[in-house]
PDB file of C-alpha atoms in Angstrom:
ATOM      1  CA  MET A   1    -153.884  18.629 -53.696  1.00  0.00           C
ATOM      2  CA  ASN A   2    -155.975  17.703 -56.881  1.00  0.00           C
ATOM      3  CA  GLU A   3    -156.859  21.407 -57.988  1.00  0.00           C
ATOM      4  CA  LYS A   4    -155.526  22.746 -61.142  1.00  0.00           C
ATOM      5  CA  THR A   5    -153.097  25.601 -60.276  1.00  0.00           C
ATOM      6  CA  VAL A   6    -151.299  28.128 -62.335  1.00  0.00           C
ATOM      7  CA  LEU A   7    -148.512  30.152 -60.504  1.00  0.00           C
ATOM      8  CA  SER A   8    -147.647  33.578 -61.681  1.00  0.00           C
ATOM      9  CA  ALA A   9    -143.912  34.353 -61.749  1.00  0.00           C
ATOM     10  CA  SER A  10    -144.447  37.098 -59.416  1.00  0.00           C
ATOM     11  CA  ASP A  11    -145.608  34.535 -56.836  1.00  0.00           C
ATOM     12  CA  ALA A  12    -142.700  32.329 -56.981  1.00  0.00           C
ATOM     13  CA  THR A  13    -140.651  31.981 -53.547  1.00  0.00           C
ATOM     14  CA  VAL A  14    -137.174  33.175 -53.863  1.00  0.00           C
ATOM     15  CA  GLN A  15    -134.233  32.198 -51.678  1.00  0.00           C
ATOM     16  CA  GLU A  16    -131.066  34.316 -52.271  1.00  0.00           C
ATOM     17  CA  PHE A  17    -127.582  33.162 -51.319  1.00  0.00           C
ATOM     18  CA  ASP A  18    -124.044  34.440 -51.881  1.00  0.00           C
ATOM     19  CA  TRP A  19    -123.702  31.826 -54.635  1.00  0.00           C
ATOM     20  CA  GLY A  20    -126.966  32.682 -56.456  1.00  0.00           C
ATOM     21  CA  GLU A  21    -130.717  31.948 -55.798  1.00  0.00           C
ATOM     22  CA  LEU A  22    -133.186  29.199 -55.623  1.00  0.00           C
ATOM     23  CA  VAL A  23    -136.718  30.058 -57.039  1.00  0.00           C
ATOM     24  CA  TRP A  24    -139.569  27.714 -56.091  1.00  0.00           C
ATOM     25  CA  TYR A  25    -142.533  27.327 -58.276  1.00  0.00           C
ATOM     26  CA  ALA A  26    -144.230  24.281 -56.713  1.00  0.00           C
ATOM     27  CA  ASN A  27    -144.011  22.468 -53.258  1.00  0.00           C
ATOM     28  CA  GLY A  28    -145.916  21.412 -50.231  1.00  0.00           C
ATOM     29  CA  LYS A  29    -145.363  24.508 -48.386  1.00  0.00           C
ATOM     30  CA  MET A  30    -146.632  26.761 -51.210  1.00  0.00           C
ATOM     31  CA  GLY A  31    -149.757  24.510 -51.276  1.00  0.00           C
ATOM     32  CA  ASN A  32    -149.598  23.845 -55.051  1.00  0.00           C
ATOM     33  CA  SER A  33    -148.227  20.454 -55.167  1.00  0.00           C
ATOM     34  CA  ALA A  34    -148.989  17.083 -53.065  1.00  0.00           C
ATOM     35  CA  THR A  35    -146.099  15.080 -54.449  1.00  0.00           C
ATOM     36  CA  MET A  36    -143.138  17.049 -55.852  1.00  0.00           C
ATOM     37  CA  THR A  37    -140.908  20.098 -55.449  1.00  0.00           C
ATOM     38  CA  PHE A  38    -140.024  22.120 -58.686  1.00  0.00           C
ATOM     39  CA  GLY A  39    -137.782  25.106 -58.940  1.00  0.00           C
ATOM     40  CA  ARG A  40    -134.915  26.959 -60.730  1.00  0.00           C
ATOM     41  CA  ALA A  41    -131.460  27.259 -59.411  1.00  0.00           C
ATOM     42  CA  VAL A  42    -129.203  30.302 -60.518  1.00  0.00           C
ATOM     43  CA  LEU A  43    -125.622  29.912 -59.767  1.00  0.00           C
ATOM     44  CA  LYS A  44    -123.238  32.846 -60.313  1.00  0.00           C
ATOM     45  CA  PRO A  45    -119.998  32.592 -62.213  1.00  0.00           C
ATOM     46  CA  GLY A  46    -116.951  31.518 -60.048  1.00  0.00           C
ATOM     47  CA  HIS A  47    -119.398  30.379 -57.160  1.00  0.00           C
ATOM     48  CA  GLU A  48    -120.572  26.954 -55.881  1.00  0.00           C
ATOM     49  CA  ASN A  49    -123.337  26.046 -53.610  1.00  0.00           C
ATOM     50  CA  PHE A  50    -122.750  24.022 -50.345  1.00  0.00           C
ATOM     51  CA  ARG A  51    -122.219  20.342 -50.414  1.00  0.00           C
ATOM     52  CA  HIS A  52    -125.415  18.788 -49.009  1.00  0.00           C
ATOM     53  CA  SER A  53    -127.736  15.762 -49.450  1.00  0.00           C
ATOM     54  CA  HIS A  54    -131.606  15.111 -49.317  1.00  0.00           C
ATOM     55  CA  PRO A  55    -132.465  12.137 -47.176  1.00  0.00           C
ATOM     56  CA  ASN A  56    -136.157  12.045 -48.190  1.00  0.00           C
ATOM     57  CA  CYS A  57    -135.998  12.365 -51.966  1.00  0.00           C
ATOM     58  CA  GLU A  58    -134.322  12.120 -55.337  1.00  0.00           C
ATOM     59  CA  GLU A  59    -133.337  15.324 -57.188  1.00  0.00           C
ATOM     60  CA  ILE A  60    -133.323  15.822 -60.914  1.00  0.00           C
ATOM     61  CA  LEU A  61    -131.249  18.891 -62.139  1.00  0.00           C
ATOM     62  CA  HIS A  62    -131.424  20.051 -65.833  1.00  0.00           C
ATOM     63  CA  VAL A  63    -129.045  22.711 -67.188  1.00  0.00           C
ATOM     64  CA  LEU A  64    -130.876  25.433 -69.234  1.00  0.00           C
ATOM     65  CA  SER A  65    -127.861  27.706 -69.811  1.00  0.00           C
ATOM     66  CA  GLY A  66    -124.211  28.107 -68.649  1.00  0.00           C
ATOM     67  CA  HIS A  67    -121.786  25.497 -67.571  1.00  0.00           C
ATOM     68  CA  ILE A  68    -121.208  23.732 -64.157  1.00  0.00           C
ATOM     69  CA  VAL A  69    -119.279  20.882 -62.677  1.00  0.00           C
ATOM     70  CA  HIS A  70    -121.626  18.846 -60.714  1.00  0.00           C
ATOM     71  CA  SER A  71    -120.194  16.507 -57.946  1.00  0.00           C
ATOM     72  CA  LEU A  72    -121.859  13.396 -56.803  1.00  0.00           C
ATOM     73  CA  GLU A  73    -119.795  12.123 -53.498  1.00  0.00           C
ATOM     74  CA  ASP A  74    -116.355  12.249 -55.185  1.00  0.00           C
ATOM     75  CA  GLU A  75    -117.119  12.100 -58.797  1.00  0.00           C
ATOM     76  CA  LEU A  76    -117.220  15.282 -61.068  1.00  0.00           C
ATOM     77  CA  PHE A  77    -119.432  15.733 -63.850  1.00  0.00           C
ATOM     78  CA  PRO A  78    -119.092  18.657 -66.335  1.00  0.00           C
ATOM     79  CA  MET A  79    -122.573  19.720 -67.581  1.00  0.00           C
ATOM     80  CA  GLY A  80    -123.891  22.279 -69.955  1.00  0.00           C
ATOM     81  CA  PRO A  81    -127.210  23.227 -71.706  1.00  0.00           C
ATOM     82  CA  GLY A  82    -129.444  20.322 -72.167  1.00  0.00           C
ATOM     83  CA  ASP A  83    -127.573  17.982 -69.847  1.00  0.00           C
ATOM     84  CA  THR A  84    -129.558  16.354 -66.936  1.00  0.00           C
ATOM     85  CA  ILE A  85    -128.415  14.572 -63.795  1.00  0.00           C
ATOM     86  CA  VAL A  86    -130.411  12.346 -61.467  1.00  0.00           C
ATOM     87  CA  ILE A  87    -129.193  12.400 -57.820  1.00  0.00           C
ATOM     88  CA  PRO A  88    -130.361   9.744 -55.477  1.00  0.00           C
ATOM     89  CA  ALA A  89    -131.487  10.331 -51.974  1.00  0.00           C
ATOM     90  CA  ASN A  90    -128.809  10.619 -49.372  1.00  0.00           C
ATOM     91  CA  VAL A  91    -125.977  11.215 -52.011  1.00  0.00           C
ATOM     92  CA  VAL A  92    -123.870  14.143 -51.103  1.00  0.00           C
ATOM     93  CA  HIS A  93    -123.601  16.661 -54.132  1.00  0.00           C
ATOM     94  CA  ASN A  94    -123.120  20.275 -55.104  1.00  0.00           C
ATOM     95  CA  ALA A  95    -122.706  22.353 -58.204  1.00  0.00           C
ATOM     96  CA  SER A  96    -119.832  24.799 -59.105  1.00  0.00           C
ATOM     97  CA  ASN A  97    -119.755  27.408 -61.879  1.00  0.00           C
ATOM     98  CA  ASP A  98    -116.257  28.079 -63.114  1.00  0.00           C
ATOM     99  CA  GLY A  99    -117.432  29.691 -66.259  1.00  0.00           C
ATOM    100  CA  ASP A 100    -117.908  33.530 -67.037  1.00  0.00           C
ATOM    101  CA  ASP A 101    -121.718  33.308 -67.371  1.00  0.00           C
ATOM    102  CA  VAL A 102    -124.540  32.573 -64.866  1.00  0.00           C
ATOM    103  CA  ALA A 103    -125.706  29.077 -64.888  1.00  0.00           C
ATOM    104  CA  ILE A 104    -129.433  28.458 -64.831  1.00  0.00           C
ATOM    105  CA  MET A 105    -130.861  24.971 -63.978  1.00  0.00           C
ATOM    106  CA  THR A 106    -134.373  23.495 -63.243  1.00  0.00           C
ATOM    107  CA  ILE A 107    -134.583  21.461 -60.207  1.00  0.00           C
ATOM    108  CA  MET A 108    -137.193  18.951 -59.173  1.00  0.00           C
ATOM    109  CA  PHE A 109    -137.450  16.673 -56.152  1.00  0.00           C
ATOM    110  CA  SER A 110    -139.533  13.677 -55.641  1.00  0.00           C
ATOM    111  CA  THR A 111    -141.221  15.102 -52.463  1.00  0.00           C
ATOM    112  CA  PRO A 112    -143.336  18.197 -51.652  1.00  0.00           C
ATOM    113  CA  ASP A 113    -141.218  18.568 -48.595  1.00  0.00           C
ATOM    114  CA  ARG A 114    -137.652  18.649 -49.666  1.00  0.00           C
ATOM    115  CA  GLN A 115    -135.139  18.106 -46.602  1.00  0.00           C
ATOM    116  CA  THR A 116    -131.639  19.174 -46.937  1.00  0.00           C
ATOM    117  CA  ILE A 117    -128.597  18.244 -44.833  1.00  0.00           C
ATOM    118  CA  VAL A 118    -125.498  20.305 -45.253  1.00  0.00           C
ATOM    119  CA  ALA A 119    -122.364  17.940 -45.537  1.00  0.00           C
ATOM    120  CA  ASP A 120    -119.264  18.221 -43.111  1.00  0.00           C
ATOM    121  CA  GLU A 121    -116.485  19.782 -44.860  1.00  0.00           C
TER     122      GLU A 121
END
């Protein structure tokens, strides 16, 4: 994919979960990126996403608004607007929102075909 592409907000792919949503703007499946995945994560107050890892890529998460606690294996990192975390491949992680406001984050992966493995609890 070497073409220049603009994606309208209405053309984004949305995945809804009990804890919030993932909105995808660019990836291989959508056909508009050959090397990366880019999206937005929305985490509802009082919720957390499942613990998981990505065997085939790094993840970069940047907090736009709200406050979260992000886990990397057994370490916890409080994060707020402007904070960024780089998550290596194969590292189990998740985010929790124990605040009163929705947390919004941009997320980027170093592959156009992000794979996710849910961790055993």
